[in-house]
Tab-separated table of C-alpha atoms in Angstrom:
chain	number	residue	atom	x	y	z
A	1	UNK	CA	-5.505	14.893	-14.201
A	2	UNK	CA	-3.276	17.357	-12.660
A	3	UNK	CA	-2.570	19.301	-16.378
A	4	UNK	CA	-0.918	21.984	-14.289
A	5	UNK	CA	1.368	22.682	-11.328
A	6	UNK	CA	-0.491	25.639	-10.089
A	7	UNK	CA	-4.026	24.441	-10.278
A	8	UNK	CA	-3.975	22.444	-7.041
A	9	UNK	CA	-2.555	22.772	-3.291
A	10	UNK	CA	0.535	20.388	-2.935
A	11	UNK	CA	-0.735	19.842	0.865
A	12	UNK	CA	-3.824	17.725	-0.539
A	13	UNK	CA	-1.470	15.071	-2.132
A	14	UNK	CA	0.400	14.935	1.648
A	15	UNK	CA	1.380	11.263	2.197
A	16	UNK	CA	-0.078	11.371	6.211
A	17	UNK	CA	1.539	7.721	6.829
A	18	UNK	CA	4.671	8.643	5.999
A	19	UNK	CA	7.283	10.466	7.473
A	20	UNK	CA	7.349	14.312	6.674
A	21	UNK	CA	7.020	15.011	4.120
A	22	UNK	CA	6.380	13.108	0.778
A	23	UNK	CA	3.493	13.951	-1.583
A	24	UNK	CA	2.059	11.404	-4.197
A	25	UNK	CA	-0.023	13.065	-6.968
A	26	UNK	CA	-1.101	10.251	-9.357
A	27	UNK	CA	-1.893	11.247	-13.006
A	28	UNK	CA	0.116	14.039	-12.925
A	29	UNK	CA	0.315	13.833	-16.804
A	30	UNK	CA	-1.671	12.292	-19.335
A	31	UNK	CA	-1.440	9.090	-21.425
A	32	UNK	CA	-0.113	11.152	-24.313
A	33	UNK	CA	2.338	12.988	-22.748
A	34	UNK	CA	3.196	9.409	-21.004
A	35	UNK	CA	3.745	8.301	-24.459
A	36	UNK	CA	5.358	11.108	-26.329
A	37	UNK	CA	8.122	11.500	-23.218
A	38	UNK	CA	8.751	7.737	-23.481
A	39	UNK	CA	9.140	7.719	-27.451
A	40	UNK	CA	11.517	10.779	-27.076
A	41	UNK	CA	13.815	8.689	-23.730
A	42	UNK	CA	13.806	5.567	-25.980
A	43	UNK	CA	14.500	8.043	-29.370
A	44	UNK	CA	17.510	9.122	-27.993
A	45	UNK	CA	20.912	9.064	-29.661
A	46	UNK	CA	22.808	4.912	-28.225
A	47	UNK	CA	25.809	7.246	-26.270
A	48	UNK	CA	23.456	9.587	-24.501
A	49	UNK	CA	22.745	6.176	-22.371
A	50	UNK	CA	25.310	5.186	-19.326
A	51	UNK	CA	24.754	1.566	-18.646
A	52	UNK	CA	24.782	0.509	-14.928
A	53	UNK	CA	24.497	-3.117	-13.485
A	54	UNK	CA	21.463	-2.541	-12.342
A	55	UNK	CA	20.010	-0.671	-14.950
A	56	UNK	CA	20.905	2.135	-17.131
A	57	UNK	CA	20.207	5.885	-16.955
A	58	UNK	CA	20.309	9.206	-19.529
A	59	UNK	CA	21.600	12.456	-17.686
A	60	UNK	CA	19.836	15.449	-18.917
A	61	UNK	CA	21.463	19.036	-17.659
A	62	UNK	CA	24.905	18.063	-17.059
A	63	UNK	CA	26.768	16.315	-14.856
A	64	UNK	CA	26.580	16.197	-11.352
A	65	UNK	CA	30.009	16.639	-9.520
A	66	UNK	CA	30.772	17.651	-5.938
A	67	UNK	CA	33.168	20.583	-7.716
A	68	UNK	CA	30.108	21.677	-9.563
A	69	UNK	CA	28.122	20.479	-12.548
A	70	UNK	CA	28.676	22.351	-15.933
A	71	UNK	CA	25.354	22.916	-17.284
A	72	UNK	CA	23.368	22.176	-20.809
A	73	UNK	CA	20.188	23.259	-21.752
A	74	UNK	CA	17.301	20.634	-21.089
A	75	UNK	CA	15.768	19.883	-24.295
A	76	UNK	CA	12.553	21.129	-24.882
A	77	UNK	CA	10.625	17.718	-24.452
A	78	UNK	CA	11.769	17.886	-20.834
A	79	UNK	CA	11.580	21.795	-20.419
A	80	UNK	CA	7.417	21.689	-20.107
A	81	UNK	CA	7.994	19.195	-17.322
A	82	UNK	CA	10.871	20.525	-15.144
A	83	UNK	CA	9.046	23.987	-15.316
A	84	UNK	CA	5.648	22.573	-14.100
A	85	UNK	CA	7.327	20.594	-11.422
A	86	UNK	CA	9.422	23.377	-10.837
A	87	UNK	CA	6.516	25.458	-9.571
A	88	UNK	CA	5.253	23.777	-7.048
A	89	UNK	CA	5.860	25.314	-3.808
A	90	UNK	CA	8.535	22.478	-2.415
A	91	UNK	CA	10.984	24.742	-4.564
A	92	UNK	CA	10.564	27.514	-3.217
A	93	UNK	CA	12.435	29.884	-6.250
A	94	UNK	CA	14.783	26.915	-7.319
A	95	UNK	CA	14.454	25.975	-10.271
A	96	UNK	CA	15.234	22.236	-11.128
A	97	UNK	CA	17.850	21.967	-13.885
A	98	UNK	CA	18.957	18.364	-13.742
A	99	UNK	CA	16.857	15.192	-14.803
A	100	UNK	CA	18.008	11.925	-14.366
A	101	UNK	CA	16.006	9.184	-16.350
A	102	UNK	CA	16.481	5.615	-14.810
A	103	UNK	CA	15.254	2.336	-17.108
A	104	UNK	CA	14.429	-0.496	-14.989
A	105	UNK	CA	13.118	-3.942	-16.420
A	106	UNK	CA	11.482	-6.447	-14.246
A	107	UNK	CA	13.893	-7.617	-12.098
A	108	UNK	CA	16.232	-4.523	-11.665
A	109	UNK	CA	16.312	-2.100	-8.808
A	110	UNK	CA	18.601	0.314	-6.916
A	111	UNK	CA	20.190	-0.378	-3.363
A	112	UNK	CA	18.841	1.581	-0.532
A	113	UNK	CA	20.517	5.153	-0.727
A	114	UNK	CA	20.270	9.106	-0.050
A	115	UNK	CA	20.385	11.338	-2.643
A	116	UNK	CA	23.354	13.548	0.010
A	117	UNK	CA	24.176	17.120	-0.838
A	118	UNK	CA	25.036	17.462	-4.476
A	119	UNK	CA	20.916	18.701	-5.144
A	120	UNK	CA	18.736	20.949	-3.467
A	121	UNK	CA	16.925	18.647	-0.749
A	122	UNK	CA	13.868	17.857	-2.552
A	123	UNK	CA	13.499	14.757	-5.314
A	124	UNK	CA	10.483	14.790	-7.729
A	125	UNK	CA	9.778	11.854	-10.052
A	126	UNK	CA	7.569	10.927	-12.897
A	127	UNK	CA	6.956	7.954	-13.273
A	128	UNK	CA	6.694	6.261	-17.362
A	129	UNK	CA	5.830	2.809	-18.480
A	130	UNK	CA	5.385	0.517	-15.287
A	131	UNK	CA	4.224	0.739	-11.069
A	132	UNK	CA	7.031	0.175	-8.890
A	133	UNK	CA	7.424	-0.056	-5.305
A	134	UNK	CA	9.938	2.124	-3.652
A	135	UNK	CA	10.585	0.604	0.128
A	136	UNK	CA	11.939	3.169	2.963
A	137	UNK	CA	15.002	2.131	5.752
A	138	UNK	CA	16.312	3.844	8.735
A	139	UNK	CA	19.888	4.374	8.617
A	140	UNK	CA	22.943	2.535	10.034
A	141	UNK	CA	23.341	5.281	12.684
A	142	UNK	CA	19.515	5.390	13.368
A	143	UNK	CA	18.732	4.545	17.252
A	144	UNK	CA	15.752	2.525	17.459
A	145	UNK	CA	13.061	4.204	19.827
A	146	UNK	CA	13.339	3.130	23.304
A	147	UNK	CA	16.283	1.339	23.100
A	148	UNK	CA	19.774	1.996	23.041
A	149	UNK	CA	20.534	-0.841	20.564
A	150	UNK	CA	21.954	0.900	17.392
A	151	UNK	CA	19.833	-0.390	14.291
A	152	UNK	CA	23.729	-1.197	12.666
A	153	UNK	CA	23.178	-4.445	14.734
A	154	UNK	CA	19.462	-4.814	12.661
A	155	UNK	CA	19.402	-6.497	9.081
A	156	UNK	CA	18.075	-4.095	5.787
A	157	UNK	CA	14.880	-6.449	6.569
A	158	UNK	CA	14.535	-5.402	9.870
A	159	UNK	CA	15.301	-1.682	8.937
A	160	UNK	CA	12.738	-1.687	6.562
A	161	UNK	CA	9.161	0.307	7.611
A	162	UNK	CA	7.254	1.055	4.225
A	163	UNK	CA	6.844	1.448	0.466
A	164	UNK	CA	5.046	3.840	-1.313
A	165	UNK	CA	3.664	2.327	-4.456
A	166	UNK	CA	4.528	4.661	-7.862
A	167	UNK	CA	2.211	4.119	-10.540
A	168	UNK	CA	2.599	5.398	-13.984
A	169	UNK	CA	2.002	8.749	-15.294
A	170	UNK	CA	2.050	9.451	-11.316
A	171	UNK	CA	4.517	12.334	-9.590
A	172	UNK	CA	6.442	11.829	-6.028
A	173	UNK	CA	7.841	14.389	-4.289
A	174	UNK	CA	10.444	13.349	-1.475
A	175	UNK	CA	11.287	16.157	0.845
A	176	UNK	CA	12.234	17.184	4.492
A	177	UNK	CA	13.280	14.805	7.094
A	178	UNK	CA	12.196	11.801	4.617
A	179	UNK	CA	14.784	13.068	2.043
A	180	UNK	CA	17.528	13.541	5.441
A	181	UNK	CA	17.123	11.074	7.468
A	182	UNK	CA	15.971	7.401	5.680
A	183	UNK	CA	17.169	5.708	3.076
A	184	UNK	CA	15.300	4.889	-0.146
A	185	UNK	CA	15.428	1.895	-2.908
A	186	UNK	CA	14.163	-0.645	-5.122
A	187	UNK	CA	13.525	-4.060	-4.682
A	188	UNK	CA	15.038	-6.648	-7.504
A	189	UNK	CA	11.768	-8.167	-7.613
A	190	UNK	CA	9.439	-9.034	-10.689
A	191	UNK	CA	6.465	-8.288	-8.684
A	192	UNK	CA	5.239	-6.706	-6.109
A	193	UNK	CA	2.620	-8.049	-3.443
A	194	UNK	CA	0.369	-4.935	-1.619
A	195	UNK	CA	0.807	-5.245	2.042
A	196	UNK	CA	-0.053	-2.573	4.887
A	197	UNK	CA	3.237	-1.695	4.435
A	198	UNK	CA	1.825	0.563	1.654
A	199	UNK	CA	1.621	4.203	2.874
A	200	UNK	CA	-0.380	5.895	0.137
A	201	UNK	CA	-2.325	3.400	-0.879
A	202	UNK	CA	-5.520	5.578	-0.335
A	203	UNK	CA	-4.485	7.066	-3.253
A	204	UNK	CA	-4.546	4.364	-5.500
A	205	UNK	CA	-7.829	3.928	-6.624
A	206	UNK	CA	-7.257	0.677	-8.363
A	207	UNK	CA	-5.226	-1.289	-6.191
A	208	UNK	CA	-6.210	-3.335	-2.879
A	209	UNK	CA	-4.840	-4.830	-0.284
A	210	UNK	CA	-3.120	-8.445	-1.341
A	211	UNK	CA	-3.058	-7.346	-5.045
A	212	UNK	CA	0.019	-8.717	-6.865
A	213	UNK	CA	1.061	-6.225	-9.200
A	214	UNK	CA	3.873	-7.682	-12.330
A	215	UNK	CA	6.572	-5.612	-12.679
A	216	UNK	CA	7.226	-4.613	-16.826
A	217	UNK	CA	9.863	-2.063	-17.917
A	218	UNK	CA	9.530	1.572	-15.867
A	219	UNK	CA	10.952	4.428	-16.915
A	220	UNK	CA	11.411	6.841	-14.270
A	221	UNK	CA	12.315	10.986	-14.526
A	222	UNK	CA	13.954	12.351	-11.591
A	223	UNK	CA	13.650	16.495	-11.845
A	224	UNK	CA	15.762	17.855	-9.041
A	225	UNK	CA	18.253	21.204	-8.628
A	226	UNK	CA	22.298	21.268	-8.754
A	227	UNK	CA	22.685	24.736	-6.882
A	228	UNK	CA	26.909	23.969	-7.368
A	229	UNK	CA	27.036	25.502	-11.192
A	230	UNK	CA	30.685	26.161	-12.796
A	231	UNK	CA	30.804	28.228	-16.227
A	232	UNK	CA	33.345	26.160	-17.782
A	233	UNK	CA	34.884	22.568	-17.893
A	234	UNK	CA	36.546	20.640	-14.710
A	235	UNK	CA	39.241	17.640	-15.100
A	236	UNK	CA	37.181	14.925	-13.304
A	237	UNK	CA	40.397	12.989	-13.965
A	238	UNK	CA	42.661	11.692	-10.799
């Protein structure tokens, strides 16, 4: 179990299949603190939820807002975390102060997306509760290698190239041109099937190739960095 951010090189955990640069560090914490962060997400007051159609989400930190995001202290069931990920060297001397917390049941997902330039370029999640599969596509406006056929002409299908499967108590790290350049979402499935498609799937022990894995309710914590911080209130109003 990685107990500790500084007691292992992040380059070990590189995801080689992948585009740079993603890392994939399963077990990053332990059944108990699996447990304790989940009874603390599901613990928490009805209004701190936001309710979404596919899914609904806590913010933890603030806001985020392309005038700025007014912080709030993390509480300190998250603080261990977002220090320990903080530390690692994708962060260089940021220091994340936002966490987003996702609920997905079987069945729900989130449309391919970037994360664009409200956060520092580098998304870390821990993942609670169950696997899920989350499936990499190039752009609209990404040319397709030798060819001059713009990929806005392809299907998401066709723009599809891999998934990187996200077991629980397991940490990702998206960075680089990964977090720039591709898009990134979840499937509305209630399984998944394991296909070559998989990039890390050396590093899941316990999981083969043609494995169908069922889908039950994740929890996901994404720790990332606002570097826009105001010191008082903004009208978000038209």
């Amino acid at each position: 179990m990685a107990d500790a951010a500084d007691r292992f090189e992040l380059e070990s955990y590189l995801i080689k299949k992948a585009p740079p640069k993603a890392f994939y560090i399963p077990n990053f914490i332990s059944e108990d603190e699996e447990k304790f962060l989940l009874d603390q997400i599901n613990g928490a007051p009805k209004p701190k939820w936001t309710k979404l159609s596919g899914r609904r989400l806590q913010n933890w930190g603030g806001l985020p807002h392309p005038k700025g995001m007014v912080p709030e202290k993390l509480p300190r069931w998250l603080e261990k975390h977002t220090t320990q990920v903080g530390s690692l060297s994708v962060f260089n001397t940021v220091t994340p102060n936002h966490v987003l917390v996702n609920e997905y049941e079987p069945g729900q997902g989130i449309m391919p997306h970037e994360d664009g330039p409200l956060f520092y370029p580098v998304v870390s999640t821990i993942n609670l509760g169950s696997h899920t599969f989350l499936d990499f596509y190039h752009p609209l406006n990404k040319r397709e290698e030798n060819t001059e056929e713009n990929s806005s002409s392809l299907t998401l299908d066709e723009r599809y190239f891999m998934s990187l499967l996200l077991e629980p108590r397991s940490l990702f790290i998206l960075t680089e041109d990964l977090y720039h350049n591709y898009l990134h979402g979840i499937a509305e499935r209630t399984y998944d099937v394991v296909t070559d498609k998989v990039a890390n799937l050396d590093a899941c022990k316990n999981t083969i190739l043609g494995d169908t894995l069922q889908r039950t309710t994740r929890i996901s914590l994404t720790i990332r960095n606002v570097p826009k911080i105001l010191k008082f209130k903004i009208n978000l109003g038209r």
